[in-house]
C-alpha cells in the first residue's frame, strides 16, 4: 500500500485487514490443535459439541473476513499495469482464499458431523 499509495487501485486497508485475519486464524488454529483435535482423536462424542459450535461460529466469521478481503483486492484481480509484486500478492490472496474455503468446508461438512450427536427423527419435520 505504501509503495503504490498514489495508484487509484491501491487496496487501502489491505495490510491492516490481513494482519487482523492472521491474528484470528492463528487463534482459531491454536484452539483446534490444543482443544478440539485432541478430543476428536480420542473419538469423543461428548464434550465436543461446544468446541465444534465455537469453530463453526469462527468459520462464519472467517467467511465474512474473506468477503471483505476479496472486496478490498477486487477478487484478487490485479489492476492493469500492476507490478510483479502486486500480482504475486494477489495470487497469494487467491490461494489463501481457496485454502481457507476448503478448510472450512472440510471441517464443517466432513469432520464435524462425525462427532455431533444427532437429535430428532432425521427427517425435515423440525422435531428435536
Coordinates of C-alpha atoms in Angstrom, one line a residue, residues 30-44 48:
X30 CA -4.5 -23.0 18.3
X31 CA -8.0 -23.9 19.6
X32 CA -8.2 -26.7 17.1
X33 CA -4.8 -28.1 17.8
X34 CA -4.9 -27.7 21.6
X35 CA -8.6 -28.5 22.4
X36 CA -10.7 -29.8 19.6
X37 CA -8.5 -32.2 17.6
X38 CA -7.1 -34.0 20.7
X39 CA -10.7 -34.7 21.8
X40 CA -11.6 -35.9 18.3
X41 CA -8.6 -38.1 18.2
X42 CA -9.9 -39.8 21.3
X43 CA -13.1 -40.4 19.4
X44 CA -15.0 -38.3 21.9
X48 CA -17.0 -31.7 21.8

